[in-house]
Coordinates of C-alpha atoms in Angstrom, one line a residue:
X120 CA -77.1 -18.5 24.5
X121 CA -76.5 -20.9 21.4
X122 CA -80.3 -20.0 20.6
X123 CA -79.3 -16.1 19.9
X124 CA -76.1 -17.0 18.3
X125 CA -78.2 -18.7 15.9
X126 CA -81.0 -16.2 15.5
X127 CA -80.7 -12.3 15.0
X128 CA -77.2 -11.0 17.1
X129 CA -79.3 -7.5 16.8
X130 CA -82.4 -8.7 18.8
X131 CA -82.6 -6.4 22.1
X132 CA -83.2 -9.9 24.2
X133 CA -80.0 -11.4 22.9
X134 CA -78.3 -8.2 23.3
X135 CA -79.4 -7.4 26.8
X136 CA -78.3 -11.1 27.8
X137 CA -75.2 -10.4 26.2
X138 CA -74.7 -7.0 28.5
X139 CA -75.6 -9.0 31.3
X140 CA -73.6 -11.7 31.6
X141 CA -70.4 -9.2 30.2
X142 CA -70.8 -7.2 33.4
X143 CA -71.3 -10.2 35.7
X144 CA -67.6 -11.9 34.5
X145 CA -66.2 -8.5 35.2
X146 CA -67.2 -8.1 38.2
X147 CA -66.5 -11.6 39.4
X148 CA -63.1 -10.9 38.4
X149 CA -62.9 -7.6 39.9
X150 CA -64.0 -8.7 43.5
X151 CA -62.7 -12.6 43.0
X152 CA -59.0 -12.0 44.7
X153 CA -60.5 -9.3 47.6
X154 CA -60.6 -12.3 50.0
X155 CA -57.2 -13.4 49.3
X156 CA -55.7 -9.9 49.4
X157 CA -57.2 -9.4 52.9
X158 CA -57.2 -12.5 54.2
X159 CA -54.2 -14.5 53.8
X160 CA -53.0 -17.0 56.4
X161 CA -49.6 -15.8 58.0
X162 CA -46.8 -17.3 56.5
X163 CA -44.5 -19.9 57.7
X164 CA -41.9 -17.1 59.3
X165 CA -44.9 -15.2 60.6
X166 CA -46.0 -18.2 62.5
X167 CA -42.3 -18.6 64.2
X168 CA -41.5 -17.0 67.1
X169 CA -39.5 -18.3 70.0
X170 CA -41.8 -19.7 72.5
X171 CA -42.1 -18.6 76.4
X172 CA -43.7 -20.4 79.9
X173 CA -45.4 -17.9 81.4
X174 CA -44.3 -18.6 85.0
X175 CA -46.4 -20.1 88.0
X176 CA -45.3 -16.8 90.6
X177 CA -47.1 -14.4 91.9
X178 CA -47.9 -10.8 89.8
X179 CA -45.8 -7.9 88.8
X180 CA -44.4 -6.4 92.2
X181 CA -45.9 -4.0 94.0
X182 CA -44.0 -0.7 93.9
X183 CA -43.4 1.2 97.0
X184 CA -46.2 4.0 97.6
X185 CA -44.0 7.0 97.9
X186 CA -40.3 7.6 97.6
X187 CA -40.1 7.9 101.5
X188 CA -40.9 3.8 101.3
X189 CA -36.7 3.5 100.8
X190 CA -36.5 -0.4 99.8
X191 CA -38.2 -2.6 97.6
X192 CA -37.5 -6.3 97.8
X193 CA -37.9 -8.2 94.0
X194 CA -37.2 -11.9 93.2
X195 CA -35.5 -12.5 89.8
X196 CA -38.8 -13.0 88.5
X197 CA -40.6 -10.2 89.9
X198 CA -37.9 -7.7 88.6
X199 CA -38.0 -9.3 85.0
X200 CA -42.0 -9.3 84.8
X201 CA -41.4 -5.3 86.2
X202 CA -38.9 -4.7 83.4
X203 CA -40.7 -6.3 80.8
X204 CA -43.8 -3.7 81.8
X205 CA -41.3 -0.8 82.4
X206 CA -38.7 -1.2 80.2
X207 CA -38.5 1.7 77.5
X208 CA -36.3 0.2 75.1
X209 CA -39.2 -2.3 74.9
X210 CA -41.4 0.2 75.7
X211 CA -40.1 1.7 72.0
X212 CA -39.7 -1.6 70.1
X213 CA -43.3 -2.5 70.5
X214 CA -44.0 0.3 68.8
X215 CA -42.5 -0.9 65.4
X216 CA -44.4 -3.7 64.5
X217 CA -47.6 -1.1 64.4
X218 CA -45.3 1.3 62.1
X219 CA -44.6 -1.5 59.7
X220 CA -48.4 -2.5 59.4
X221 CA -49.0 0.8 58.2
X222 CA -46.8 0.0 55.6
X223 CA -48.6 -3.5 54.9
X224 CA -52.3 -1.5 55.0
X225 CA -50.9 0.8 52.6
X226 CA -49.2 -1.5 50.4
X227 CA -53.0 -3.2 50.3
X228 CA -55.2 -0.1 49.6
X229 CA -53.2 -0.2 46.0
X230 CA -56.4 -2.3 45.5
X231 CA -59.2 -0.4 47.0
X232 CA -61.8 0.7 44.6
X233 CA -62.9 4.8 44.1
X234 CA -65.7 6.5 43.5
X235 CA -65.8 9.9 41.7
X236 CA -68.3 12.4 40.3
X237 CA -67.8 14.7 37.1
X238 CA -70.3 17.1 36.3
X239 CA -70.3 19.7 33.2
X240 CA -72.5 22.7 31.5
X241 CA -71.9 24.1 28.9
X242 CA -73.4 26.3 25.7
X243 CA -72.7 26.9 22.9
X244 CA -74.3 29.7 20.3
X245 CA -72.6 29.5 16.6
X246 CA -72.2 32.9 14.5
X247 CA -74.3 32.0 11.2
X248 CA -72.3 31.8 8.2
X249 CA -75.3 31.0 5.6
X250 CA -78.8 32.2 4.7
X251 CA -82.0 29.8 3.6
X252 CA -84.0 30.8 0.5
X253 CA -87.5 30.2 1.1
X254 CA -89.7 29.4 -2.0
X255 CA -93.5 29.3 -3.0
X256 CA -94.6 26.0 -3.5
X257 CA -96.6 26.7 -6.0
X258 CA -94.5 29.2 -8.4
X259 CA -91.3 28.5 -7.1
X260 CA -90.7 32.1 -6.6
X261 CA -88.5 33.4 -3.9
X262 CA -90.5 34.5 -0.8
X263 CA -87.8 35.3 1.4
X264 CA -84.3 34.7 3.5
X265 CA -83.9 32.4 7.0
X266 CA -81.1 32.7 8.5
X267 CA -80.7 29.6 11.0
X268 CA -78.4 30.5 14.6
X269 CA -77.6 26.6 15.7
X270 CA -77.8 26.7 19.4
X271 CA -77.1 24.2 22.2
X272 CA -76.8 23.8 25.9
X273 CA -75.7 21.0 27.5
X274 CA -75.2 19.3 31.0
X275 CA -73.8 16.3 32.2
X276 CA -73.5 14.4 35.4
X277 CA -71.3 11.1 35.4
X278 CA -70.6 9.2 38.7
X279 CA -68.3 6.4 38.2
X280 CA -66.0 3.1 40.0
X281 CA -63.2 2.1 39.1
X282 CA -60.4 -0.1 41.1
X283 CA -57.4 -2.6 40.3
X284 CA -57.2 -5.9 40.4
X285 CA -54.6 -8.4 41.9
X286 CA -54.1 -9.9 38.2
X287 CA -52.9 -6.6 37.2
X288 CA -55.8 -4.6 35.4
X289 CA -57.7 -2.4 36.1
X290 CA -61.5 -1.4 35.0
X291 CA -63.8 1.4 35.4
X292 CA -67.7 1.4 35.3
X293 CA -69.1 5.2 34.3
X294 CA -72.8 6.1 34.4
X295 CA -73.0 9.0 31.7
X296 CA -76.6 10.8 32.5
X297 CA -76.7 14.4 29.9
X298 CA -79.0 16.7 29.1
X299 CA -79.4 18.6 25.5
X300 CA -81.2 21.5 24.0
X301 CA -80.6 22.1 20.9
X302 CA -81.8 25.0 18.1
X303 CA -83.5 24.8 15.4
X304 CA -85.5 20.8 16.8
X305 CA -86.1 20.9 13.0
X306 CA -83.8 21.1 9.8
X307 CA -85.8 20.3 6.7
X308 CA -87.3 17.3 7.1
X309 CA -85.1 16.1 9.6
X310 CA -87.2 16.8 13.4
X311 CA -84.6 15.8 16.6
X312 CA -86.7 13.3 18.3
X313 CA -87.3 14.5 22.1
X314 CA -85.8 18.5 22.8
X315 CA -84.6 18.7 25.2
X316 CA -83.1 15.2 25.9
X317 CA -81.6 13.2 28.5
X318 CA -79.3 10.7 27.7
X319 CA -77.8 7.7 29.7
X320 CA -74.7 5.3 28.5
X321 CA -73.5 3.0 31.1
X322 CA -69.9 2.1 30.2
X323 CA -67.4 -0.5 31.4
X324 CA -63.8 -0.1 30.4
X325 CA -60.7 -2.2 31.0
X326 CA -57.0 -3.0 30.9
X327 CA -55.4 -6.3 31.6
X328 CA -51.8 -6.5 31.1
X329 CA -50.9 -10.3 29.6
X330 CA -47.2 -10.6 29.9
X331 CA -45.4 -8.2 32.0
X332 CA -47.0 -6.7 35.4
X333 CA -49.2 -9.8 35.1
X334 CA -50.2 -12.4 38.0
X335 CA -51.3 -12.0 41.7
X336 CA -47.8 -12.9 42.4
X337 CA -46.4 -9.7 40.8
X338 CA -49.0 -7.4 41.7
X339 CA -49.6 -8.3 45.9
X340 CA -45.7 -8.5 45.9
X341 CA -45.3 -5.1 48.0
X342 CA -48.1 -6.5 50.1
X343 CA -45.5 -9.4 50.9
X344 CA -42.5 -7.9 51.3
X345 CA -44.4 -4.9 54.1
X346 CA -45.6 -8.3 55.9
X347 CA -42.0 -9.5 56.0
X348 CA -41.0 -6.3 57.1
X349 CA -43.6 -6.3 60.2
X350 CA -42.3 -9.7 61.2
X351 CA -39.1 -8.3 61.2
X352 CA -39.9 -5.4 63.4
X353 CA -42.3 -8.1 65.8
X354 CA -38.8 -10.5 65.2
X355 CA -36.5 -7.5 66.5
X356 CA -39.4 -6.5 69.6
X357 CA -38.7 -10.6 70.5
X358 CA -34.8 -10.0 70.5
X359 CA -34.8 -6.8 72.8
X360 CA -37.2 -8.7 75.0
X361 CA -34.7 -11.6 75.3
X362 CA -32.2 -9.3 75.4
X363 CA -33.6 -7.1 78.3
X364 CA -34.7 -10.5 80.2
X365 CA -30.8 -11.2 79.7
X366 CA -29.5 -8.2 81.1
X367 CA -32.0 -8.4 83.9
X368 CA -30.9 -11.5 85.3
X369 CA -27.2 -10.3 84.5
X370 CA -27.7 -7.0 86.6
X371 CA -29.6 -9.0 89.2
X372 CA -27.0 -11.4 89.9
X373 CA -24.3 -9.0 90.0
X374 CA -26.6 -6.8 92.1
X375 CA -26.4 -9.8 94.2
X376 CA -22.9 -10.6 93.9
X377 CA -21.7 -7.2 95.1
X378 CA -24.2 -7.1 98.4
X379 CA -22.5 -10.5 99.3
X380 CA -19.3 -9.5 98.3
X381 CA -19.9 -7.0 100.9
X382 CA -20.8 -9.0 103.4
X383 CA -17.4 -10.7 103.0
X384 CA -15.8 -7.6 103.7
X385 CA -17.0 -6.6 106.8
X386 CA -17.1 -9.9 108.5
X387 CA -13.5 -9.9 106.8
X388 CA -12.8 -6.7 108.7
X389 CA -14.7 -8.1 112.1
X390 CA -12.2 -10.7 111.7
X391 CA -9.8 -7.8 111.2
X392 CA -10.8 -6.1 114.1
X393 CA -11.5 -9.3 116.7
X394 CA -8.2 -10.2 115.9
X395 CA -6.8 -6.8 116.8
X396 CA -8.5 -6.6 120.2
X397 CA -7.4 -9.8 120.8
X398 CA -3.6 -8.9 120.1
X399 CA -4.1 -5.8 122.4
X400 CA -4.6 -7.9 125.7
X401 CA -1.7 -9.7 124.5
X402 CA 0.7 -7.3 124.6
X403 CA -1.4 -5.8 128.0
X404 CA -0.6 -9.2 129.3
X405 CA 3.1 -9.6 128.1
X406 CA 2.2 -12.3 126.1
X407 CA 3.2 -10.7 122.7
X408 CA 5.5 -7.7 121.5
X409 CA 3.8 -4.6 121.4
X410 CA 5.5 -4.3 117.5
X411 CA 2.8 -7.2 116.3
X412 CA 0.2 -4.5 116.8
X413 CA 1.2 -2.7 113.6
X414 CA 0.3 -5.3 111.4
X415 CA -3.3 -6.4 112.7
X416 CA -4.2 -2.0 112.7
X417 CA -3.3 -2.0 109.2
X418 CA -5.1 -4.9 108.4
X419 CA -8.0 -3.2 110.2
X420 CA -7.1 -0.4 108.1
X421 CA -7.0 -2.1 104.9
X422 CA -10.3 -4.0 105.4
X423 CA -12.0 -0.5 106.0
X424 CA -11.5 0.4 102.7
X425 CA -12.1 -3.1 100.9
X426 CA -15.8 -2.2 103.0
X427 CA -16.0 1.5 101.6
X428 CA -14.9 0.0 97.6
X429 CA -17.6 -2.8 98.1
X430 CA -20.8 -0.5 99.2
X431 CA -19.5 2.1 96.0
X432 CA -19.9 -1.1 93.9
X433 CA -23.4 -2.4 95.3
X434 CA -24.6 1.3 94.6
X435 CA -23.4 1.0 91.2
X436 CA -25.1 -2.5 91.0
X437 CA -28.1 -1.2 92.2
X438 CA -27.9 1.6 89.5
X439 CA -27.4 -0.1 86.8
X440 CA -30.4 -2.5 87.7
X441 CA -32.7 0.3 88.5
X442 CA -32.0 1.7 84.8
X443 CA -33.0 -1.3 83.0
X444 CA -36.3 -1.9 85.5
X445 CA -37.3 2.0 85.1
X446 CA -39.2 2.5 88.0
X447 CA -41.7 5.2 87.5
X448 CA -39.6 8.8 88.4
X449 CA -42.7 9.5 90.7
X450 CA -41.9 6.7 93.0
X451 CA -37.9 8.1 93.1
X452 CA -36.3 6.1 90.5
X453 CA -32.9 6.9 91.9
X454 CA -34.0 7.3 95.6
X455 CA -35.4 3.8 96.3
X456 CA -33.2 0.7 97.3
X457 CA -33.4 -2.4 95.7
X458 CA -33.5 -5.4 97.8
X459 CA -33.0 -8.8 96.0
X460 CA -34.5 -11.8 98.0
X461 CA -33.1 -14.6 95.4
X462 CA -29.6 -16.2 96.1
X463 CA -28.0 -17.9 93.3
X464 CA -29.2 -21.7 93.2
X465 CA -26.4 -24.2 92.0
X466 CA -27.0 -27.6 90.3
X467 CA -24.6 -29.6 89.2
X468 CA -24.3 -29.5 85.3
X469 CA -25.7 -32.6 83.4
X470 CA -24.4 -33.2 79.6
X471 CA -25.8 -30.3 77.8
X472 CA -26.5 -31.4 73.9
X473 CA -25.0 -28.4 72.1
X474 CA -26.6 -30.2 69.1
X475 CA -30.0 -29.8 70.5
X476 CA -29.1 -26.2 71.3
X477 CA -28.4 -25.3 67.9
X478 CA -31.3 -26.8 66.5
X479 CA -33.2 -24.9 69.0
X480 CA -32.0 -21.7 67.9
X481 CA -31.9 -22.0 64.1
X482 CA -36.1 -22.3 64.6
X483 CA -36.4 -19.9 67.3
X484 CA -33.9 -16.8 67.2
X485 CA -35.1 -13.9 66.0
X486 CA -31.4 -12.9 63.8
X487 CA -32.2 -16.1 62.5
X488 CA -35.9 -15.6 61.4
X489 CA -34.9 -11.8 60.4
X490 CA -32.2 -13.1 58.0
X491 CA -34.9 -15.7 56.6
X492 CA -37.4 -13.2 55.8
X493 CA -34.9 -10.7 54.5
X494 CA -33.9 -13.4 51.7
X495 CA -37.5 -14.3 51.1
X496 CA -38.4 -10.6 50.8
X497 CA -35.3 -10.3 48.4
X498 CA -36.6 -13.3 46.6
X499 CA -39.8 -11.8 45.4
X500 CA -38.3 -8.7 44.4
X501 CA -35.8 -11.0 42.3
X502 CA -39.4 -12.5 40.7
X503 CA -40.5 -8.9 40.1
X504 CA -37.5 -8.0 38.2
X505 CA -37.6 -11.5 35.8
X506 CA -41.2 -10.3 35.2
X507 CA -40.2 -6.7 34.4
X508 CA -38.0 -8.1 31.6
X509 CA -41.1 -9.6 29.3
X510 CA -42.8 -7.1 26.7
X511 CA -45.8 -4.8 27.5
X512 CA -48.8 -6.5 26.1
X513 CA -52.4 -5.1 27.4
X514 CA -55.4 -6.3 26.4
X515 CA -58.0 -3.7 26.5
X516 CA -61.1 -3.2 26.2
X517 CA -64.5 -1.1 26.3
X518 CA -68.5 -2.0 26.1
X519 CA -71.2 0.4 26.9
X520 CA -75.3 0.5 26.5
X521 CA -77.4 3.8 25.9
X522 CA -80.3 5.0 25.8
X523 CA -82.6 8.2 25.4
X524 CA -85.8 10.2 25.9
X525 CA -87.8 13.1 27.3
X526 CA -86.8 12.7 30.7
X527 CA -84.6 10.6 33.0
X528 CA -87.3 7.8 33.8
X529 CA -87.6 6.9 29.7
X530 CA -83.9 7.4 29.4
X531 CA -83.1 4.8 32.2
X532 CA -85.8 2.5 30.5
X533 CA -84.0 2.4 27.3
X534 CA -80.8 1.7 28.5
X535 CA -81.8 -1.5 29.8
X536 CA -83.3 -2.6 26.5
X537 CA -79.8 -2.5 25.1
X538 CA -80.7 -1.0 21.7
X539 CA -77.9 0.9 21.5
X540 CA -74.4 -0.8 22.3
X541 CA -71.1 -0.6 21.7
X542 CA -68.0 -2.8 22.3
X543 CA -64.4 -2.9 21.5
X544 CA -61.4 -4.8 22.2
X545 CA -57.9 -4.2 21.7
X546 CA -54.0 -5.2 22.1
X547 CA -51.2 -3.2 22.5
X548 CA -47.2 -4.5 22.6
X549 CA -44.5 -2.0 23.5
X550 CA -40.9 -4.1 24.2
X551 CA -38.0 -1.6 24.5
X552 CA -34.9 -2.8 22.3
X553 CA -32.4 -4.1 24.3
X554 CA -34.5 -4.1 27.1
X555 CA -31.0 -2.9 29.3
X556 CA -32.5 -1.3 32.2
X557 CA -34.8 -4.5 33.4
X558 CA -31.9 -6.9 32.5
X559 CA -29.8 -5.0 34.8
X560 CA -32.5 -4.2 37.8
X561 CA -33.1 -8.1 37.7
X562 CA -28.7 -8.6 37.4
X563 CA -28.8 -6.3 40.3
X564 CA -31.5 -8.7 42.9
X565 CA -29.9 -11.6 41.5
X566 CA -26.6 -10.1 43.6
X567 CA -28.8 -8.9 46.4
X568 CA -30.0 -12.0 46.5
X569 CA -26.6 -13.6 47.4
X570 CA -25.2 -11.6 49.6
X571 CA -28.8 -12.3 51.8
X572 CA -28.6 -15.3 51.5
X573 CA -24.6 -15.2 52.6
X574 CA -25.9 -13.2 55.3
X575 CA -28.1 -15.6 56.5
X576 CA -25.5 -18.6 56.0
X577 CA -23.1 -16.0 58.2
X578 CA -26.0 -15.9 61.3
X579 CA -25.8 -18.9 61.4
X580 CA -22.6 -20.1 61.4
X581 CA -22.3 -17.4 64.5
X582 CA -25.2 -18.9 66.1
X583 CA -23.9 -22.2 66.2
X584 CA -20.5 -20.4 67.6
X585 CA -22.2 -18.6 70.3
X586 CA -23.7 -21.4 71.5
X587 CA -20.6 -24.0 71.7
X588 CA -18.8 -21.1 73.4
X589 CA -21.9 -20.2 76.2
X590 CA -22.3 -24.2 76.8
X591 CA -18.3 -24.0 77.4
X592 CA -18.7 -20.8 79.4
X593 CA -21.8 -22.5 81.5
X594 CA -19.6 -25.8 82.1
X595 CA -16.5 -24.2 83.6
X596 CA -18.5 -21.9 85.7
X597 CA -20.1 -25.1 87.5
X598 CA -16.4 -26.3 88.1
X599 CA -15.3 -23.2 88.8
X600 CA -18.1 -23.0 91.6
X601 CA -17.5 -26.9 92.8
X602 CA -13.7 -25.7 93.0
X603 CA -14.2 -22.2 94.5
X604 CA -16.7 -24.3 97.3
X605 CA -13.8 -26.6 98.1
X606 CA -11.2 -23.6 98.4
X607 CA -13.5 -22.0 101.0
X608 CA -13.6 -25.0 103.1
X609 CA -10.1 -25.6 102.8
X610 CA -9.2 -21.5 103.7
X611 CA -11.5 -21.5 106.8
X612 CA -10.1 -25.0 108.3
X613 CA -6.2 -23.8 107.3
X614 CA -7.1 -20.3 109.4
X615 CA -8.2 -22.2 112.5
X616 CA -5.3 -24.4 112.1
X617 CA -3.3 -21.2 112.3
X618 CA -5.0 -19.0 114.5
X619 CA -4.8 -22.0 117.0
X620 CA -1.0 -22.1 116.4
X621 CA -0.8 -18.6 117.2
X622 CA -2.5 -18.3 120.5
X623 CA -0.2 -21.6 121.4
X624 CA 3.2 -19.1 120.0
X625 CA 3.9 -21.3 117.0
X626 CA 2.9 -19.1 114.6
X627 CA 3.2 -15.1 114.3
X628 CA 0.7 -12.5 113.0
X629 CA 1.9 -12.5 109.9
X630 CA 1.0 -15.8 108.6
X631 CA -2.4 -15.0 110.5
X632 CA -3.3 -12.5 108.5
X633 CA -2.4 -14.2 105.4
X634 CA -4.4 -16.7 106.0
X635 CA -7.5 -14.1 106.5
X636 CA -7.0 -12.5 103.4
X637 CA -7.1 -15.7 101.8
X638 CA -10.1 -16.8 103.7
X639 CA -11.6 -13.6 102.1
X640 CA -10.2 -13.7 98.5
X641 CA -11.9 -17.3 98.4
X642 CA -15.2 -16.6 99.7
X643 CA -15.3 -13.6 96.9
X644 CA -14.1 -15.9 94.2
X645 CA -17.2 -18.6 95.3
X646 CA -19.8 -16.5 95.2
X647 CA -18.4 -14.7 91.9
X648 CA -18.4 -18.2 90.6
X649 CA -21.6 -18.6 91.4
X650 CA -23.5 -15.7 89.7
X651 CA -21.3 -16.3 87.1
X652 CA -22.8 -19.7 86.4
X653 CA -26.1 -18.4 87.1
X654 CA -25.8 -15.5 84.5
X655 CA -24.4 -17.8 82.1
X656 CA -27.6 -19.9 82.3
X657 CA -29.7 -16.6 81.4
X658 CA -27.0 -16.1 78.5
X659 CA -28.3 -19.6 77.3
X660 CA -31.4 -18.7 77.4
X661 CA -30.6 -15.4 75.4
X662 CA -28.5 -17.2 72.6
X663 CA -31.3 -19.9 72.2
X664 CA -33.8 -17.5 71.9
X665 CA -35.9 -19.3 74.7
X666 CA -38.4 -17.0 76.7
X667 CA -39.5 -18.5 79.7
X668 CA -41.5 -15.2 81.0
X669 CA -44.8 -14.1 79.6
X670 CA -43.9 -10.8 77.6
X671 CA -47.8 -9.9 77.3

């Protein structure tokens, strides 16, 4: 290259190296950043999620094959791997992460080249306005009048590419092929050189801004914020997953709760009723006043309806279950009985490290993650603004070869010599005085900016709160069911104590029946106390944003 700097600029080999290596360094810079646009590695919030065990059990549960088929019996873990496939508030929510890539793919096809064809014919036929004298050569006399009628047609087909770049600019590569015919091919001594001609220019413009709209940052910055706006949506699919797996094992154990519950109520009113017979051959034997009778029937009575109350709730248990599984409305959604065949474990509660726990959540819940992207989203909009505030300068620019002859073969031939070229390049600055409405749209994300990043201080701060209070919540259940445990066994032993007292006439019905009711009241409480501390562990879970079932 220093040779032809040297030498003759004008020589067609310098000239055609020159075109050559011009339309090479625009197209490396044209294509350079594709593989970065497409092809970025997630970033750091993509990559977080909160982690699941997928668990060692069996499949999904195998639904009844027709309504008539009135029970279906589901483990804990069988009716959360049924919900998670059922489910339609996740059935919904999995749907917005796709919505939000469509957002992402269109943000990116800002930088997807074009193609386009123009094509033109025209003619044109001008009205003379003069006349030619024609003269003798020889005498110079006038031999008569030509009157010339300029004449031209013209047709033009120009394909062309053009696309922007990540660094801001843009560029456009046009292939100009035309054909002339013009009249008169001669005027005087001037004779046009091929009639009719084709003619070829291949031309490369472009415009690269230098101060504002410049940078890859600036210009893939709506591809960044639509990514952070799918891991929101895949963030907020995780949270209605964990809460769904929540309010499974919630509605599961109260499901639970309730059929046990009424259990205690009818062997409550067989006690009822056992000891009712029982007073009856008493007073058929003389043993006891016929007046102790009214208490024990109304007992009987009262236990009756403590049985009707408890199969109302297990119905609405059962309900409320069934909604959040969805089993398909051909099988009888509403129709089919639910059978649990889990009961409540209990362990004893070791130290939980609430510090642990919050460290936990601040890397895996999704409010957490959410509120993390949201400021880092805000964050590049803030950057957009601070670069909206410099002064427009472009640097533009436009080279172009051509080339002609007497048909498209020769024309073609001559562009590639490069004997006729043409380049320019060119500045423009444009800075608006005062410059108000970018100082105030980068004032106004500077604002937006803190109140995310107050938001995400506010998560959390209620994050660590939730958590302190479930831990609490989890340890006084597991008292609460050591103490209910040891109320039972103290109820049942004080009953016989009594009962025994009554059939020797030291005690009366009365105090029996007292007794029973406390018997009853404290076999409720346990196992209340018991899905209690089991739901609270699944509330753990939830407020931790730990998924132990495999969501796929």
């Amino acid at each position: 290259m220093g040779r032809c700097w040297e030498s003759d600029h004008g020589s067609p080999g310098c000239r055609k190296g020159w075109w050559a290596r011009a339309m090479m360094l625009w197209l490396v810079l044209s294509v350079g950043y594709v593989p970065v646009l497409y092809g970025q590695p997630p970033s750091a919030a993509h990559q977080r999620s909160a982690p699941y065990v997928a668990p060692s059990g069996s499949p999904a549960p195998v639904l009844p094959a027709s309504a008539t088929e009135r029970v279906l019996a589901l483990s804990l873990e069988d009716a959360i791997r049924l919900a998670l496939q059922n489910n339609l508030d996740i059935e919904r929510d999995r749907l917005e992460p796709q919505v939000a890539h469509t957002q992402v793919e269109r943000a990116r096809a800002a930088f997807d080249p074009s193609v386009g064809l123009t094509t033109s014919l025209s003619q044109t036929k001008t009205i003379p306005q003069s006349q030619t004298l024609q003269f003798d050569s020889e005498t110079g006399a006038v031999t008569g009048v030509s009157i010339i009628r300029p004449f031209a047609k013209d047709a033009a087909v120009t394909p062309n590419f053009k696309q922007q770049i990540v660094t801001g600019g843009n560029y456009e590569l046009r292939f100009i092929n035309t054909w002339n015919r013009s009249a008169p091919a001669r005027s005087g001594l001037t004779i046009r050189l091929a009639n009719p001609r084709y003619q070829g220019t291949l031309q490369l413009t472009f415009t690269q801004p230098l101060l504002k709209n410049f940078g890859i940052e600036i210009n893939t910055a709506p591809i960044r914020q639509a990514q952070n706006t799918e891991e929101i949506a895949r963030q907020q699919l995780l949270q209605t997953i964990l809460n769904t797996v929540f309010a499974v094992q919630q509605g599961y154990w109260e499901l639970v709760f309730h059929i046990q519950d009424l259990g205690v109520k009818r062997e409550a009113q067989k006690l009822a009723e056992d000891f009712l017979a029982e007073n009856k051959l008493r007073v058929a034997l003389g043993a006891l006043a016929p007046v102790e009778l009214v208490q024990s029937e109304t007992q009987v009575k009262q236990r009756e309806g403590e049985v009707i109350t408890a199969e109302a709730a297990v119905r609405e248990a059962e309900d409320v279950l069934k909604e959040i599984l969805n089993i398909p409305e051909s099988l009888g959604t509403w129709r089919i009985r639910v059978q649990p065949t889990d009961t409540p474990p209990f362990v004893p509660m070791a130290d939980i490290s609430i510090d642990e726990k919050v460290a936990f959540a601040l890397q895996h819940r999704p409010d957490i993650i959410q509120s993390q992207l949201t400021v880092s989203s805000q964050e590049i909009a803030r950057n957009v603004a601070r670069n909206q505030r410099l002064p427009q300068l472009d640097l533009g620019g436009t080279a172009s070869v051509g080339g002609f002859g007497e048909n498209l073969g020769s024309a073609y031939t001559d562009v590639g010599t490069a004997d006729g070229y043409n380049w320019s390049v060119s500045l423009a600055f444009t800075y608006p005085l005062g410059n108000r409405a970018a100082k105030n749209v980068l004032q106004q994300q500077n604002l937006l900016l803190q109140q995310a990043r107050i938001d995400q201080r506010k998560v959390e701060r209620t994050v660590s709160r939730q958590i302190l209070q479930t831990v609490r919540n989890l340890e006084t259940a597991s008292k609460r069911v050591e103490v209910t445990r040891a109320a039972t066994l103290l109820a049942r032993s004080q009953l016989e104590v009594e009962q025994e007292k009554f059939r020797l006439g030291l005690s009366t019905s009365f105090n029996v029946l007292q007794l029973q009711n406390q018997l009853t009241a404290a076999r409720s409480d346990e196992i209340r106390a018991l899905s209690d501390y089991n739901e609270a562990l699944g509330q753990l879970d939830q407020r931790t944003g730990t998924l132990r079932y495999d969501t796929e």
